[in-house]
PDB file of C-alpha atoms and ligand atoms in Angstrom:
ATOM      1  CA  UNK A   1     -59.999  -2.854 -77.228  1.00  0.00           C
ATOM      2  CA  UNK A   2     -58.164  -5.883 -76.010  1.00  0.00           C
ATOM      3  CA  UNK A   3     -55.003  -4.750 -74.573  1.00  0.00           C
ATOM      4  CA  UNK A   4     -52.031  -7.293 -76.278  1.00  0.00           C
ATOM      5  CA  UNK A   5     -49.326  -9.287 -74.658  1.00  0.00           C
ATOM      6  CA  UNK A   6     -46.731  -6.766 -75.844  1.00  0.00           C
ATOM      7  CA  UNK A   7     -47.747  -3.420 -75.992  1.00  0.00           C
ATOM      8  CA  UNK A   8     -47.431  -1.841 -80.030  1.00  0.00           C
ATOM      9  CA  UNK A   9     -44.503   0.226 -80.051  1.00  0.00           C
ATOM     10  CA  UNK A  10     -41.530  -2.101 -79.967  1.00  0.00           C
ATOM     11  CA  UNK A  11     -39.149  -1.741 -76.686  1.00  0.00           C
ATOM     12  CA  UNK A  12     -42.656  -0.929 -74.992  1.00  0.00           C
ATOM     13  CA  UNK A  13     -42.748  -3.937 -72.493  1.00  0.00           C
ATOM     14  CA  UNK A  14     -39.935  -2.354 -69.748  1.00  0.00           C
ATOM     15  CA  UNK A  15     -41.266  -4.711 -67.168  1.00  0.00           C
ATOM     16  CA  UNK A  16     -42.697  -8.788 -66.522  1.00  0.00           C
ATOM     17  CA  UNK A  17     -43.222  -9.192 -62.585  1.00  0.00           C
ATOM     18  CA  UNK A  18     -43.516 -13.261 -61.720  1.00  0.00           C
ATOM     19  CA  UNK A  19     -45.183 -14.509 -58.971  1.00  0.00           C
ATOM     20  CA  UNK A  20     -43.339 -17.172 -56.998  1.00  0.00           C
ATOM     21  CA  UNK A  21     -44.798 -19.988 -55.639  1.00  0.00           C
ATOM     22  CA  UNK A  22     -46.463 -21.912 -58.467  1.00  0.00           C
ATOM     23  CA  UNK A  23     -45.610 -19.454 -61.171  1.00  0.00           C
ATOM     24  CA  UNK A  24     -41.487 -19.861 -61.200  1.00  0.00           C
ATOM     25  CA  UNK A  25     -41.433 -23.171 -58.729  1.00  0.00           C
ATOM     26  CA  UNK A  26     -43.378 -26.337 -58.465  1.00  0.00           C
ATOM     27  CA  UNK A  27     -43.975 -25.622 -54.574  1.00  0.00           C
ATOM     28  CA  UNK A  28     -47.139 -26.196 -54.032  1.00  0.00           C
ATOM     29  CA  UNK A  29     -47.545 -29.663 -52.971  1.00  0.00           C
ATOM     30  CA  UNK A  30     -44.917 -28.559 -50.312  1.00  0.00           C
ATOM     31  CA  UNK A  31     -46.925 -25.884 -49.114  1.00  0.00           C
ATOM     32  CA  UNK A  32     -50.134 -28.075 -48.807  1.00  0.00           C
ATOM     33  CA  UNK A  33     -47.960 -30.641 -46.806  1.00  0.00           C
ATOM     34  CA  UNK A  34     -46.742 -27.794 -44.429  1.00  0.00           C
ATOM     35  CA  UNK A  35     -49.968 -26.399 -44.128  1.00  0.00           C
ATOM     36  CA  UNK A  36     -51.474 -29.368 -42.625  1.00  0.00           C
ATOM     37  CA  UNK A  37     -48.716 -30.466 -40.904  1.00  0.00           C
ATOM     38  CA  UNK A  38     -48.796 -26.999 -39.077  1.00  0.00           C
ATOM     39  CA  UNK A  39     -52.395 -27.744 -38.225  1.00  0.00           C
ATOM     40  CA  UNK A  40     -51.246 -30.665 -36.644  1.00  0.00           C
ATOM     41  CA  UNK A  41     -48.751 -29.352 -34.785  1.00  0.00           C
ATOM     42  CA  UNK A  42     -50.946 -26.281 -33.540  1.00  0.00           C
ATOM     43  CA  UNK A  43     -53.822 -28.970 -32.785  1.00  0.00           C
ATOM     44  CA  UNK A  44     -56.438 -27.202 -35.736  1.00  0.00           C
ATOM     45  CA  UNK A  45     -58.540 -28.933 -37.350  1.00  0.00           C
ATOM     46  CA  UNK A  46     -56.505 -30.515 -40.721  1.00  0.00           C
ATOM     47  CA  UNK A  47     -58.216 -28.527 -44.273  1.00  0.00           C
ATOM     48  CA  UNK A  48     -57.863 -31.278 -47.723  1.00  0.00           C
ATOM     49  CA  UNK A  49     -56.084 -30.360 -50.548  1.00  0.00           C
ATOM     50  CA  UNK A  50     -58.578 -28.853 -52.859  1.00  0.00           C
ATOM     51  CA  UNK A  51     -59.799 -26.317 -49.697  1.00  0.00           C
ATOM     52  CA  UNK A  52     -55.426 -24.988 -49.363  1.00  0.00           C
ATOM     53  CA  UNK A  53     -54.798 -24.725 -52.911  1.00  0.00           C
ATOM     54  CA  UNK A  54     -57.482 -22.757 -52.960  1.00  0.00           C
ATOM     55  CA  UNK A  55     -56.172 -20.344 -50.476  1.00  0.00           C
ATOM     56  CA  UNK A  56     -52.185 -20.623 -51.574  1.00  0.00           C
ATOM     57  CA  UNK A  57     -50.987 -17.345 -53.712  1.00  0.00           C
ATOM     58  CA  UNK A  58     -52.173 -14.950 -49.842  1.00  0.00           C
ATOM     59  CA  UNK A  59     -50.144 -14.379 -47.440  1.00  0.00           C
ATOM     60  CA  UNK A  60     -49.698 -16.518 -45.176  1.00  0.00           C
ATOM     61  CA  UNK A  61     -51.264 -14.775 -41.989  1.00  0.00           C
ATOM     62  CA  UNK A  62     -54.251 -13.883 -44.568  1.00  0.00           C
ATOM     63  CA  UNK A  63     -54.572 -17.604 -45.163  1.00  0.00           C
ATOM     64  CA  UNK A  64     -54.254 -18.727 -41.446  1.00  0.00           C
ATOM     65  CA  UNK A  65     -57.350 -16.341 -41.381  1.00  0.00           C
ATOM     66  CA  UNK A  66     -59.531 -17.608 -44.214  1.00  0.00           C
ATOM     67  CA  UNK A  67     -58.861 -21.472 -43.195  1.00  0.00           C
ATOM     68  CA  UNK A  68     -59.780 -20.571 -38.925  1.00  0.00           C
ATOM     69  CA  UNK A  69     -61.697 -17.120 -39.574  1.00  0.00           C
ATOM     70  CA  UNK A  70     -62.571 -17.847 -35.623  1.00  0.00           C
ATOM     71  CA  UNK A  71     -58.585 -17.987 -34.664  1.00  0.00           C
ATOM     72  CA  UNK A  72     -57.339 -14.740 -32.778  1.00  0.00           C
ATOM     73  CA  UNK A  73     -54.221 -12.940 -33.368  1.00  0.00           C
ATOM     74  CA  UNK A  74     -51.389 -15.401 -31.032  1.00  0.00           C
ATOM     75  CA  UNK A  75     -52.902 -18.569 -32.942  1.00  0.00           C
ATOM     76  CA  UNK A  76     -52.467 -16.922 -36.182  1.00  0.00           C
ATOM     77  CA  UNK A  77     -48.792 -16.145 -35.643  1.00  0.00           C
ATOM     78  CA  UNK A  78     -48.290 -19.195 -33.415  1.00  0.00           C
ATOM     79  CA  UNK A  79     -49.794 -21.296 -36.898  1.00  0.00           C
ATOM     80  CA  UNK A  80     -47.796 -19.135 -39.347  1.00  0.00           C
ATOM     81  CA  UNK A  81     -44.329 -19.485 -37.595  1.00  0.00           C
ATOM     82  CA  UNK A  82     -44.716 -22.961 -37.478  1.00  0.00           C
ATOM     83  CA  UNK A  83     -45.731 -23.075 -41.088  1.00  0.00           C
ATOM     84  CA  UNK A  84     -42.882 -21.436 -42.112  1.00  0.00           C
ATOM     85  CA  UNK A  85     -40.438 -23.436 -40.073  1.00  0.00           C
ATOM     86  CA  UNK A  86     -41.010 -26.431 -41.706  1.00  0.00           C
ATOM     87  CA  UNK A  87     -41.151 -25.246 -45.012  1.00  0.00           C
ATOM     88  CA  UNK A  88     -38.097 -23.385 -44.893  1.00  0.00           C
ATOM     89  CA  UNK A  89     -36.506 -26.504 -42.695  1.00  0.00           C
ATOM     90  CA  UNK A  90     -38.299 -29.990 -43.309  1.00  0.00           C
ATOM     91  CA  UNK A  91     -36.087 -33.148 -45.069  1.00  0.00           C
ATOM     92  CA  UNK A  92     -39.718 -35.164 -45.557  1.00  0.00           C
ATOM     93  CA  UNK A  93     -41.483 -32.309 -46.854  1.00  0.00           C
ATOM     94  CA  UNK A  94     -41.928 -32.525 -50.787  1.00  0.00           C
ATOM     95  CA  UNK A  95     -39.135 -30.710 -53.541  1.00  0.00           C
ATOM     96  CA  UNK A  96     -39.589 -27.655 -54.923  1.00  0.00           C
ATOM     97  CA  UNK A  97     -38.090 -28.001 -58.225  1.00  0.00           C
ATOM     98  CA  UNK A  98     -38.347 -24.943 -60.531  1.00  0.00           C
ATOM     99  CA  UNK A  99     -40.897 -25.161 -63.321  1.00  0.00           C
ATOM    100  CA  UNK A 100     -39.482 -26.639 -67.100  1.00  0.00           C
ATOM    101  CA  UNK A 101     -38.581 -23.594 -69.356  1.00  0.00           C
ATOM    102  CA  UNK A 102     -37.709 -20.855 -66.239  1.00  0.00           C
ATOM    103  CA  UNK A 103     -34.477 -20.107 -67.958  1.00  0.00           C
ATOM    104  CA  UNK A 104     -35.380 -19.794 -71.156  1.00  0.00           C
ATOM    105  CA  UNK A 105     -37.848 -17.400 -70.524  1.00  0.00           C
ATOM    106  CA  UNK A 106     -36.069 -14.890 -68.272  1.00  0.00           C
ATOM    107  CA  UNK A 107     -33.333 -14.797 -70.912  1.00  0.00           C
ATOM    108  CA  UNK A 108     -35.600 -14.304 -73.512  1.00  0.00           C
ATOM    109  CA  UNK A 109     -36.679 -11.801 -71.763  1.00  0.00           C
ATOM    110  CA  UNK A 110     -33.414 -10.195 -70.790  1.00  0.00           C
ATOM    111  CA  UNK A 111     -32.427 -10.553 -74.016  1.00  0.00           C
ATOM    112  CA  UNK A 112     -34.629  -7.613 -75.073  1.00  0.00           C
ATOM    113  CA  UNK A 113     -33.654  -5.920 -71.510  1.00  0.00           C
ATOM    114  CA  UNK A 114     -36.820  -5.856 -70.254  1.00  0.00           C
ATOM    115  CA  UNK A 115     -36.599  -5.734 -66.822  1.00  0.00           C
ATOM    116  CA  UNK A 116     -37.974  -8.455 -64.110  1.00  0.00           C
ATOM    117  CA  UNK A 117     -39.319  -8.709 -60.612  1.00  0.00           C
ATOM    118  CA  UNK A 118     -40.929 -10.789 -58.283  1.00  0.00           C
ATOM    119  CA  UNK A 119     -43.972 -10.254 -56.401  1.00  0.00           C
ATOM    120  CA  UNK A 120     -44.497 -13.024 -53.730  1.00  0.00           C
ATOM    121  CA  UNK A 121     -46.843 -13.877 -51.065  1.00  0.00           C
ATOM    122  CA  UNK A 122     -43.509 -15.744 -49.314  1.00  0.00           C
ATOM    123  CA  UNK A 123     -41.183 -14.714 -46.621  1.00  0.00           C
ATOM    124  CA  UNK A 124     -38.275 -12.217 -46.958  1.00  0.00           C
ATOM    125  CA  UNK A 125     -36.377 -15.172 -45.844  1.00  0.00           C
ATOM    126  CA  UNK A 126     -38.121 -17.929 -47.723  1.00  0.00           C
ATOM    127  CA  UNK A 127     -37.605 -15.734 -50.706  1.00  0.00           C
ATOM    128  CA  UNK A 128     -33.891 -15.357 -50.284  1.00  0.00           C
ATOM    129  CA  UNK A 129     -33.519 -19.002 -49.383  1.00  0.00           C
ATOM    130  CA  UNK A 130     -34.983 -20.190 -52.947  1.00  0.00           C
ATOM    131  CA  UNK A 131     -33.418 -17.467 -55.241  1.00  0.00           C
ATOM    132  CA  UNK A 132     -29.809 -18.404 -53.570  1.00  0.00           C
ATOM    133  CA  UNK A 133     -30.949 -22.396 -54.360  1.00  0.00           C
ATOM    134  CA  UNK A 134     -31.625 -21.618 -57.591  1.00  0.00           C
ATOM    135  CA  UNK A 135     -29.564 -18.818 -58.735  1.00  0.00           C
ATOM    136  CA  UNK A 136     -32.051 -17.234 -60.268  1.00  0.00           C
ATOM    137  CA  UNK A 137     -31.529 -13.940 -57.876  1.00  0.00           C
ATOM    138  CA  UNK A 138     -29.506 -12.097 -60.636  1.00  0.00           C
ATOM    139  CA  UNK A 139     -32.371 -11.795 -62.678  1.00  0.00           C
ATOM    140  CA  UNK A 140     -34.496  -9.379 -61.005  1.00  0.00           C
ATOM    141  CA  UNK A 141     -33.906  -5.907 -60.257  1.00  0.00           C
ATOM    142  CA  UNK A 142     -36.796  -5.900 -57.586  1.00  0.00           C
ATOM    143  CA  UNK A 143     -38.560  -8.311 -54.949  1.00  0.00           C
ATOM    144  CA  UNK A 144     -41.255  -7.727 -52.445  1.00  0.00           C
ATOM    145  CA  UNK A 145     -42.256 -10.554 -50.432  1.00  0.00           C
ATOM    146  CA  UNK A 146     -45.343 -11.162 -48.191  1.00  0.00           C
ATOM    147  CA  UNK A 147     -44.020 -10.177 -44.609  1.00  0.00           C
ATOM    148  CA  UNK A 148     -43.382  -6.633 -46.448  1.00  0.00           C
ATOM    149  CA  UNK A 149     -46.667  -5.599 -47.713  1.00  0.00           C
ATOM    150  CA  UNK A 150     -50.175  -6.250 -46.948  1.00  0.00           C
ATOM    151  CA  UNK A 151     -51.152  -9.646 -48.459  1.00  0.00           C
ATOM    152  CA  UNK A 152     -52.382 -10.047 -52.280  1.00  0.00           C
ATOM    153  CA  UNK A 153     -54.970  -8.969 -53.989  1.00  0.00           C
ATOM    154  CA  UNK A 154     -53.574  -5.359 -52.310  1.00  0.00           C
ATOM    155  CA  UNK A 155     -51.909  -3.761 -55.322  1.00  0.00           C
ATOM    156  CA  UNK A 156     -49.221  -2.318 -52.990  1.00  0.00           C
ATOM    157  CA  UNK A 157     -46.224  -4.945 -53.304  1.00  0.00           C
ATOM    158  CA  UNK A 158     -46.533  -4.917 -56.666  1.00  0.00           C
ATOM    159  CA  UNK A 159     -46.732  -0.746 -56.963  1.00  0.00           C
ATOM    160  CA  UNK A 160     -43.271  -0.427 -55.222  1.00  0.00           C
ATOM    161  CA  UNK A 161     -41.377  -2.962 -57.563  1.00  0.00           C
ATOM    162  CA  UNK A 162     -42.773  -1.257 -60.496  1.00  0.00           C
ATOM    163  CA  UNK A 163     -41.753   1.634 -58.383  1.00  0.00           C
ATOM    164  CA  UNK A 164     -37.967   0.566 -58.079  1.00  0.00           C
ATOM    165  CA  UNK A 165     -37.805  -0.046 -61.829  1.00  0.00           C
ATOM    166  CA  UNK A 166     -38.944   2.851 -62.267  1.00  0.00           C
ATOM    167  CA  UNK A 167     -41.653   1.713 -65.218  1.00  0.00           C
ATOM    168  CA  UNK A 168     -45.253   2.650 -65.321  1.00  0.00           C
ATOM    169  CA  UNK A 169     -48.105  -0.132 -64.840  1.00  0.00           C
ATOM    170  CA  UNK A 170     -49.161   0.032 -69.408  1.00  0.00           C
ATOM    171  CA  UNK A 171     -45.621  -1.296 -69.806  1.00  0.00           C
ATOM    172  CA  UNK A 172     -45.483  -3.296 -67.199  1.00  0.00           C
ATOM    173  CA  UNK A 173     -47.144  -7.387 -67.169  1.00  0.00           C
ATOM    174  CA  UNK A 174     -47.642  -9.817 -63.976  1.00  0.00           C
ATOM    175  CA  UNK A 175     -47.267 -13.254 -64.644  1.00  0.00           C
ATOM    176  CA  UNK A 176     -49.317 -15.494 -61.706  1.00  0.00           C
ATOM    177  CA  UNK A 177     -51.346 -18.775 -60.951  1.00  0.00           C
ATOM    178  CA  UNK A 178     -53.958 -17.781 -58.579  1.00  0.00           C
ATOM    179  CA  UNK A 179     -56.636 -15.162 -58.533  1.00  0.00           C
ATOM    180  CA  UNK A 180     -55.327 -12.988 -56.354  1.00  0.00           C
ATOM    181  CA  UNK A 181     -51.715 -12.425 -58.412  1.00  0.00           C
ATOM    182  CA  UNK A 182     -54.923 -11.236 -61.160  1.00  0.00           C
ATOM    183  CA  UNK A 183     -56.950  -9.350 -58.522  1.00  0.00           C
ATOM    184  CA  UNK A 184     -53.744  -7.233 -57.635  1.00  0.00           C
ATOM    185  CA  UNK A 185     -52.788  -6.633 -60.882  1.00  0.00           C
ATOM    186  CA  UNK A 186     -56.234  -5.196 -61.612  1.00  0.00           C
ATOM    187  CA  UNK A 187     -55.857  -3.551 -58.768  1.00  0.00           C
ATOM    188  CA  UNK A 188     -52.788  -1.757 -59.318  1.00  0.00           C
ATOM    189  CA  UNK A 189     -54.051  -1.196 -63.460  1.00  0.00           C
ATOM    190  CA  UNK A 190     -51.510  -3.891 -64.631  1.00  0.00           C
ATOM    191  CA  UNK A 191     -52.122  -5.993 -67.603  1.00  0.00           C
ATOM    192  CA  UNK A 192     -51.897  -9.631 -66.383  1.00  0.00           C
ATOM    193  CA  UNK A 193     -51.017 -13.397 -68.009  1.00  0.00           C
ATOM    194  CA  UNK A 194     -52.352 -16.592 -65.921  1.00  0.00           C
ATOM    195  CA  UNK A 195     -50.167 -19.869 -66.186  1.00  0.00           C
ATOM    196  CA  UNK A 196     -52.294 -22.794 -65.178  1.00  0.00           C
ATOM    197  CA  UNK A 197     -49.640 -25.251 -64.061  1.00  0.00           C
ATOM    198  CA  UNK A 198     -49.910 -24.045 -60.452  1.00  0.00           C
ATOM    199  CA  UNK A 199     -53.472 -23.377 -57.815  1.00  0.00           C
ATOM    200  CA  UNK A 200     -55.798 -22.320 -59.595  1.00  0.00           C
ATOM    201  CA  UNK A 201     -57.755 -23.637 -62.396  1.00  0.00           C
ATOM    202  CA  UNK A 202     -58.387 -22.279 -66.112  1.00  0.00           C
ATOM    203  CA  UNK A 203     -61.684 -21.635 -65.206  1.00  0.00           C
ATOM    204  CA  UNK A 204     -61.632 -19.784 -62.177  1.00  0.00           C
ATOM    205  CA  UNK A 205     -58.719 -17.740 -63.782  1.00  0.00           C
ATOM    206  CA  UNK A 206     -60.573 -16.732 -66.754  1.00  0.00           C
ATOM    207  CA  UNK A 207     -62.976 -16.054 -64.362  1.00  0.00           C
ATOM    208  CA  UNK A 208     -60.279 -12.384 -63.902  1.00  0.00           C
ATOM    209  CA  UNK A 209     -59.800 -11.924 -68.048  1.00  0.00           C
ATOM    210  CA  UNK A 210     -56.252 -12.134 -68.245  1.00  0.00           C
ATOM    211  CA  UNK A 211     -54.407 -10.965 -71.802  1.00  0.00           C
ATOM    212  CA  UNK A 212     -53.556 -15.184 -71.875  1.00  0.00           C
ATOM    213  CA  UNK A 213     -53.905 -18.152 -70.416  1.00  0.00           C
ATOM    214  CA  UNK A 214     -51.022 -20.561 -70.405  1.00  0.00           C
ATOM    215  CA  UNK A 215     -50.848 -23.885 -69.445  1.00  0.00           C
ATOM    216  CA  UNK A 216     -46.781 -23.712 -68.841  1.00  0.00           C
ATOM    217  CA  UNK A 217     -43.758 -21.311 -69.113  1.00  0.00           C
ATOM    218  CA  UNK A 218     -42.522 -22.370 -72.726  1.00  0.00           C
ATOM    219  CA  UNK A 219     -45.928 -22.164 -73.730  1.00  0.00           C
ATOM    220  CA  UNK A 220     -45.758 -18.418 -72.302  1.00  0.00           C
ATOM    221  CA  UNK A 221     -42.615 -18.025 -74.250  1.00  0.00           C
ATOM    222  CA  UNK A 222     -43.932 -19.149 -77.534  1.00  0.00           C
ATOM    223  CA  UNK A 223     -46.802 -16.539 -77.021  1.00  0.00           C
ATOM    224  CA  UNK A 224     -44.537 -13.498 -76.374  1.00  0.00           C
ATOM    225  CA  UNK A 225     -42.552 -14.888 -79.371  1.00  0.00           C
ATOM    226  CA  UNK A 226     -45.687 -15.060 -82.001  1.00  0.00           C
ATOM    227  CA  UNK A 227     -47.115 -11.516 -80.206  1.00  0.00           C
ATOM    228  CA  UNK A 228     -43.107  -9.973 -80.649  1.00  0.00           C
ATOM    229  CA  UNK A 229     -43.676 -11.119 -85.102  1.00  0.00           C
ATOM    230  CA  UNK A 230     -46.855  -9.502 -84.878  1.00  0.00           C
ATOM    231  CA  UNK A 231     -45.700  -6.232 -83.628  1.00  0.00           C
TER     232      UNK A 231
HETATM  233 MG1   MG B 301     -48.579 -18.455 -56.814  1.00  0.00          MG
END
């Protein structure tokens, strides 16, 4: 049986956990630009769009590994502290405006008090930098970020929010745009929803059978909406 977007029994969703990075903000065009601008500045050989998108939603150091799977341990942190410096730092890198409809769907959600996290491959610091910009922190009663926990698909970042909340993984739904937000929710026995405005596309998403498939947040408002009449 299909599982739904909101479990039956009213008040039964307790918990949404979002992915970051493409999910909540519009950063990956900033992360592309840092990635190869790292690989210029560490002398490796510059990856095209289409091969980092593919890779953005890891960690970072898991990343570094999949783009140079020759590179040995000093490169790898030597390429991901550079990374990070200029995304956290760099005036000609590109905005990272939060996606249309953020708002409204966290207080939608709130609204109902169920409770929300965030599960990110970014830094503790990156993490902290973006929810202060965009005072979104006071939403979530949990974050785990990727310097914390082994990278994505492993289920364990996402375990110890749900852990902190104290809600079970059948009430609990991750929201993400790449494969491996899907592969850890599998992982960790969590229902998950794909939005399609960030990495990875509709088909290779499917590709993990989420509940739903949404092409942006309002549209994954309007579907909890119609699946909250239904219930
Ligand atoms: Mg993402």
């Amino acid at each position: 049986m299909m599982t739904p977007l909101l479990p039956p029994e009213e008040g039964d969703l307790r918990l949404v956990v979002f992915d970051w990075d493409g999910t909540l903000m519009d950063s990956p065009r900033r992360i592309v630009h840092c990635l190869q601008r790292a690989a210029k500045d560490t002398g490796a050989p510059v990856r095209d769009e289409a091969t980092l998108r593919n890779i953005i939603g890891l960690g970072v150091q898991a990343a570094v590994r999949e783009l140079y799977p020759d590179a040995d341990d000093a490169f790898v942190q030597h390429f991901s502290d550079t990374y990070r410096e200029c995304y956290l730092a760099a005036d000609d890198a590109p905005e990272t405006p939060l996606f249309a409809g953020v708002s409204d769907l966290l207080d939608w959600l709130n609204a109902r008090e169920i409770l929300l996290a965030v599960a990110t491959s970014k830094s503790r610091r990156g993490l902290d930098q973006a929810l202060e910009a965009t005072g979104l922190g006071r939403y979530f009663v949990a974050t785990a970020t990727g310097d914390e926990y082994p990278s994505k698909p492993n289920p364990s970042m996402l375990q110890s929010v749900m852990g902190r909340a104290g809600v079970e993984p059948a009430r609990t739904r991750m929201v993400g745009d790449s494969v491996y937000d899907l592969e850890m929710a599998r992982h960790a026995g969590v229902p998950a929803v794909a939005v399609t405005h960030g990495v990875h596309s509709p088909e290779r998403l499917s590709d993990e059978s989420p509940l739903a498939l949404q092409p942006d947040l309002e549209s994954l408002l309007e579907a909890f909406r119609r699946a909250e009449g239904t219930t």
